[in-house]
Amino acid sequence: MDLSPLKVKPQQLRSEVTTTNILESTFSIMEVDKVPLERISILEVAKKSGYSVGAVYRYFIDKQDILTRLFGFYIKRIHSSCYKELIQFPNNANVRQLSILMVDHYINDFHGRNIKNCLTLFRLFAKYNPQPETLPASIDVLIAPLSNIMKNDTTGTLRLLNPNQIRVNLRGLAQMIRSPFLEQDPYSYSSEYRNLLIDNCVLLFGKTTISTDN
């Protein structure tokens, strides 16, 4: 009997790739081509993604289904790009530099988006997604690289936290960044807000208070 871990079947992998490509194409139509959400059509999504209209309907019920999944896709996309930055973080950089990297990564991305589109997608996600409560867990992809950064830290400024502690701190940080943006709070665009987030991130992951020079 084969007791090796279960592997992803080729058909399942193709399905995930196709779904991702369709969502990526829809995101591009919205963000790059600047097409209003109400004007995006399945035909346009099919052309952009390189699939037939029938293929799109095999993976999504309708346009609303695509848009409902798009907010979760967008959030995972931000976390994925942050992951790539964290795995390259140098061992001789301190907790404040780490905090600046993480905070700037998220606020720069959020502030570069169309808030109207983001709010529409967030509301669709919250209303129609069968498990909207799972969204915060998508940031858990950052636990492993942060754990490695802490273990390899040569500056003595980072606390050595366990995965559960990192998870709680990450979700708290994500909430601090995301909520004011979705609430359209003007303060979230200020340098004071950015500095406050950085200071809080230092408190979450650091041993001591580091110089506040940004």
Tab-separated table of C-alpha atoms in Angstrom:
chain	number	residue	atom	x	y	z
A	1	MET	CA	0.000	0.000	0.000
A	2	ASP	CA	1.303	3.444	-0.915
A	3	LEU	CA	1.469	5.459	2.298
A	4	SER	CA	3.072	8.518	0.700
A	5	PRO	CA	1.297	11.879	1.174
A	6	LEU	CA	-1.603	12.513	-1.140
A	7	LYS	CA	-0.574	14.386	-4.241
A	8	VAL	CA	-2.530	16.971	-6.168
A	9	LYS	CA	-4.066	15.298	-9.176
A	10	PRO	CA	-3.163	16.790	-12.588
A	11	GLN	CA	-6.831	17.562	-13.293
A	12	GLN	CA	-7.158	19.385	-9.971
A	13	LEU	CA	-3.985	21.348	-10.664
A	14	ARG	CA	-5.247	22.361	-14.123
A	15	SER	CA	-8.511	23.475	-12.556
A	16	GLU	CA	-6.672	25.667	-10.029
A	17	VAL	CA	-4.468	27.169	-12.748
A	18	THR	CA	-7.460	27.918	-14.966
A	19	THR	CA	-9.415	29.492	-12.098
A	20	THR	CA	-6.422	31.628	-11.151
A	21	ASN	CA	-5.887	32.747	-14.759
A	22	ILE	CA	-9.526	33.780	-15.101
A	23	LEU	CA	-9.429	35.748	-11.838
A	24	GLU	CA	-6.109	37.336	-12.788
A	25	SER	CA	-7.536	38.389	-16.159
A	26	THR	CA	-10.636	39.879	-14.529
A	27	PHE	CA	-8.433	41.755	-12.066
A	28	SER	CA	-6.374	43.090	-14.980
A	29	ILE	CA	-9.495	44.257	-16.829
A	30	MET	CA	-10.557	46.138	-13.694
A	31	GLU	CA	-7.200	47.570	-12.580
A	32	VAL	CA	-5.114	47.884	-15.754
A	33	ASP	CA	-7.736	48.419	-18.441
A	34	LYS	CA	-9.822	50.522	-16.015
A	35	VAL	CA	-13.110	48.954	-17.104
A	36	PRO	CA	-15.902	49.656	-14.566
A	37	LEU	CA	-17.086	46.524	-12.769
A	38	GLU	CA	-20.621	46.875	-14.107
A	39	ARG	CA	-19.319	46.847	-17.691
A	40	ILE	CA	-17.090	43.766	-17.391
A	41	SER	CA	-18.622	40.846	-19.286
A	42	ILE	CA	-17.962	37.115	-19.410
A	43	LEU	CA	-17.043	37.531	-23.085
A	44	GLU	CA	-14.399	40.122	-22.183
A	45	VAL	CA	-13.040	37.895	-19.413
A	46	ALA	CA	-12.860	34.975	-21.855
A	47	LYS	CA	-10.941	37.018	-24.431
A	48	LYS	CA	-8.540	38.401	-21.842
A	49	SER	CA	-7.832	34.998	-20.273
A	50	GLY	CA	-7.553	33.112	-23.556
A	51	TYR	CA	-10.330	30.669	-22.702
A	52	SER	CA	-13.662	30.135	-24.397
A	53	VAL	CA	-16.849	31.508	-22.862
A	54	GLY	CA	-17.896	27.906	-22.215
A	55	ALA	CA	-14.673	27.234	-20.337
A	56	VAL	CA	-15.244	30.257	-18.099
A	57	TYR	CA	-18.738	28.974	-17.281
A	58	ARG	CA	-17.287	25.586	-16.354
A	59	TYR	CA	-15.392	27.184	-13.494
A	60	PHE	CA	-17.716	30.043	-12.536
A	61	ILE	CA	-21.503	30.185	-12.333
A	62	ASP	CA	-21.732	33.722	-13.688
A	63	LYS	CA	-20.073	37.142	-13.544
A	64	GLN	CA	-21.168	37.655	-9.934
A	65	ASP	CA	-19.425	34.431	-8.980
A	66	ILE	CA	-16.178	35.739	-10.484
A	67	LEU	CA	-16.478	39.087	-8.712
A	68	THR	CA	-17.385	37.392	-5.415
A	69	ARG	CA	-14.125	35.434	-5.503
A	70	LEU	CA	-12.056	38.386	-6.697
A	71	PHE	CA	-11.609	40.133	-3.333
A	72	GLY	CA	-10.195	36.998	-1.700
A	73	PHE	CA	-7.962	36.516	-4.736
A	74	TYR	CA	-6.734	40.105	-4.437
A	75	ILE	CA	-5.898	39.760	-0.724
A	76	LYS	CA	-4.031	36.484	-1.313
A	77	ARG	CA	-2.163	38.190	-4.153
A	78	ILE	CA	-0.897	40.923	-1.808
A	79	HIS	CA	0.190	38.361	0.776
A	80	SER	CA	1.984	36.351	-1.904
A	81	SER	CA	3.996	39.361	-3.071
A	82	CYS	CA	4.848	40.227	0.556
A	83	TYR	CA	6.028	36.634	1.055
A	84	LYS	CA	8.491	37.092	-1.829
A	85	GLU	CA	9.903	40.198	-0.168
A	86	LEU	CA	10.207	38.560	3.248
A	87	ILE	CA	12.178	35.559	2.030
A	88	GLN	CA	14.821	38.005	0.772
A	89	PHE	CA	14.966	40.037	3.992
A	90	PRO	CA	18.599	40.285	5.186
A	91	ASN	CA	19.660	38.836	8.548
A	92	ASN	CA	21.407	42.083	9.516
A	93	ALA	CA	18.311	44.290	9.136
A	94	ASN	CA	16.457	45.250	12.320
A	95	VAL	CA	12.828	45.067	13.409
A	96	ARG	CA	12.056	48.633	12.327
A	97	GLN	CA	13.324	47.934	8.820
A	98	LEU	CA	11.168	44.815	8.754
A	99	SER	CA	8.177	46.836	9.953
A	100	ILE	CA	8.710	49.498	7.282
A	101	LEU	CA	8.913	46.822	4.601
A	102	MET	CA	5.657	45.171	5.664
A	103	VAL	CA	3.640	48.320	6.339
A	104	ASP	CA	4.724	50.060	3.134
A	105	HIS	CA	4.021	46.940	1.096
A	106	TYR	CA	0.376	46.898	2.169
A	107	ILE	CA	-0.488	50.583	2.354
A	108	ASN	CA	1.167	51.333	-1.000
A	109	ASP	CA	-0.819	48.557	-2.633
A	110	PHE	CA	-4.119	49.565	-1.028
A	111	HIS	CA	-3.636	53.238	-1.816
A	112	GLY	CA	-2.922	52.423	-5.453
A	113	ARG	CA	-6.322	50.740	-5.877
A	114	ASN	CA	-9.721	52.081	-6.859
A	115	ILE	CA	-11.500	52.255	-3.494
A	116	LYS	CA	-14.939	52.072	-5.104
A	117	ASN	CA	-14.066	48.782	-6.808
A	118	CYS	CA	-12.488	47.383	-3.647
A	119	LEU	CA	-15.568	48.202	-1.572
A	120	THR	CA	-17.882	46.602	-4.134
A	121	LEU	CA	-15.771	43.443	-4.236
A	122	PHE	CA	-15.488	43.325	-0.442
A	123	ARG	CA	-19.270	43.587	-0.038
A	124	LEU	CA	-19.866	40.857	-2.623
A	125	PHE	CA	-17.313	38.658	-0.885
A	126	ALA	CA	-18.887	39.217	2.538
A	127	LYS	CA	-22.416	38.620	1.247
A	128	TYR	CA	-22.047	35.680	-1.112
A	129	ASN	CA	-18.868	33.851	-0.162
A	130	PRO	CA	-19.887	30.729	1.826
A	131	GLN	CA	-16.945	31.145	4.226
A	132	PRO	CA	-16.018	34.847	4.499
A	133	GLU	CA	-14.622	34.210	7.981
A	134	THR	CA	-11.659	32.374	6.432
A	135	LEU	CA	-10.250	35.543	4.801
A	136	PRO	CA	-7.943	36.492	7.734
A	137	ALA	CA	-6.266	33.069	7.483
A	138	SER	CA	-4.814	33.956	4.072
A	139	ILE	CA	-2.100	36.022	5.778
A	140	ASP	CA	-0.806	32.872	7.491
A	141	VAL	CA	1.404	32.337	4.440
A	142	LEU	CA	3.742	34.890	6.049
A	143	ILE	CA	4.255	32.879	9.245
A	144	ALA	CA	7.055	30.680	7.876
A	145	PRO	CA	9.231	33.468	6.403
A	146	LEU	CA	8.771	35.620	9.519
A	147	SER	CA	9.734	32.678	11.726
A	148	ASN	CA	12.912	32.215	9.687
A	149	ILE	CA	13.714	35.923	9.908
A	150	MET	CA	13.402	35.772	13.693
A	151	LYS	CA	15.568	32.662	13.983
A	152	ASN	CA	18.300	34.140	11.772
A	153	ASP	CA	18.200	37.691	13.175
A	154	THR	CA	21.671	39.019	13.965
A	155	THR	CA	20.573	42.449	15.231
A	156	GLY	CA	19.019	41.269	18.483
A	157	THR	CA	15.957	43.433	17.862
A	158	LEU	CA	13.420	40.734	16.964
A	159	ARG	CA	11.516	38.570	19.415
A	160	LEU	CA	11.560	34.827	18.777
A	161	LEU	CA	7.842	34.096	18.552
A	162	ASN	CA	6.125	30.783	17.971
A	163	PRO	CA	3.790	30.291	14.956
A	164	ASN	CA	0.644	30.969	16.986
A	165	GLN	CA	2.027	34.247	18.307
A	166	ILE	CA	3.106	35.306	14.822
A	167	ARG	CA	-0.345	34.423	13.475
A	168	VAL	CA	-2.173	36.550	16.050
A	169	ASN	CA	0.162	39.518	15.501
A	170	LEU	CA	-0.119	39.303	11.713
A	171	ARG	CA	-3.903	39.273	11.803
A	172	GLY	CA	-3.928	42.238	14.148
A	173	LEU	CA	-1.596	44.177	11.856
A	174	ALA	CA	-3.679	43.290	8.787
A	175	GLN	CA	-6.822	44.560	10.492
A	176	MET	CA	-5.124	47.832	11.450
A	177	ILE	CA	-4.102	48.405	7.847
A	178	ARG	CA	-7.175	47.162	5.983
A	179	SER	CA	-10.060	48.535	8.067
A	180	PRO	CA	-9.331	52.301	7.763
A	181	PHE	CA	-8.807	51.849	4.016
A	182	LEU	CA	-12.183	50.142	3.541
A	183	GLU	CA	-13.783	52.747	5.817
A	184	GLN	CA	-12.333	55.427	3.491
A	185	ASP	CA	-10.761	57.198	6.456
A	186	PRO	CA	-8.641	60.130	5.143
A	187	TYR	CA	-6.252	59.591	8.068
A	188	SER	CA	-5.156	56.286	6.498
A	189	TYR	CA	-3.440	58.291	3.734
A	190	SER	CA	-1.360	60.411	6.112
A	191	SER	CA	2.303	60.013	7.028
A	192	GLU	CA	1.279	60.078	10.694
A	193	TYR	CA	-0.849	56.980	10.138
A	194	ARG	CA	2.016	55.205	8.356
A	195	ASN	CA	4.402	55.998	11.221
A	196	LEU	CA	1.837	54.795	13.764
A	197	LEU	CA	1.498	51.482	11.927
A	198	ILE	CA	5.267	51.061	11.823
A	199	ASP	CA	5.551	51.772	15.551
A	200	ASN	CA	2.818	49.218	16.287
A	201	CYS	CA	4.509	46.637	14.081
A	202	VAL	CA	7.755	47.175	16.021
A	203	LEU	CA	5.862	46.569	19.265
A	204	LEU	CA	4.312	43.382	17.858
A	205	PHE	CA	7.560	41.807	16.669
A	206	GLY	CA	10.400	43.633	18.395
A	207	LYS	CA	12.259	43.213	21.685
A	208	THR	CA	12.846	46.894	22.330
A	209	THR	CA	11.963	50.248	20.867
A	210	ILE	CA	14.227	51.092	17.947
A	211	SER	CA	15.035	54.534	16.575
A	212	THR	CA	11.937	56.076	14.982
A	213	ASP	CA	13.844	57.502	12.019
A	214	ASN	CA	12.045	56.243	8.883
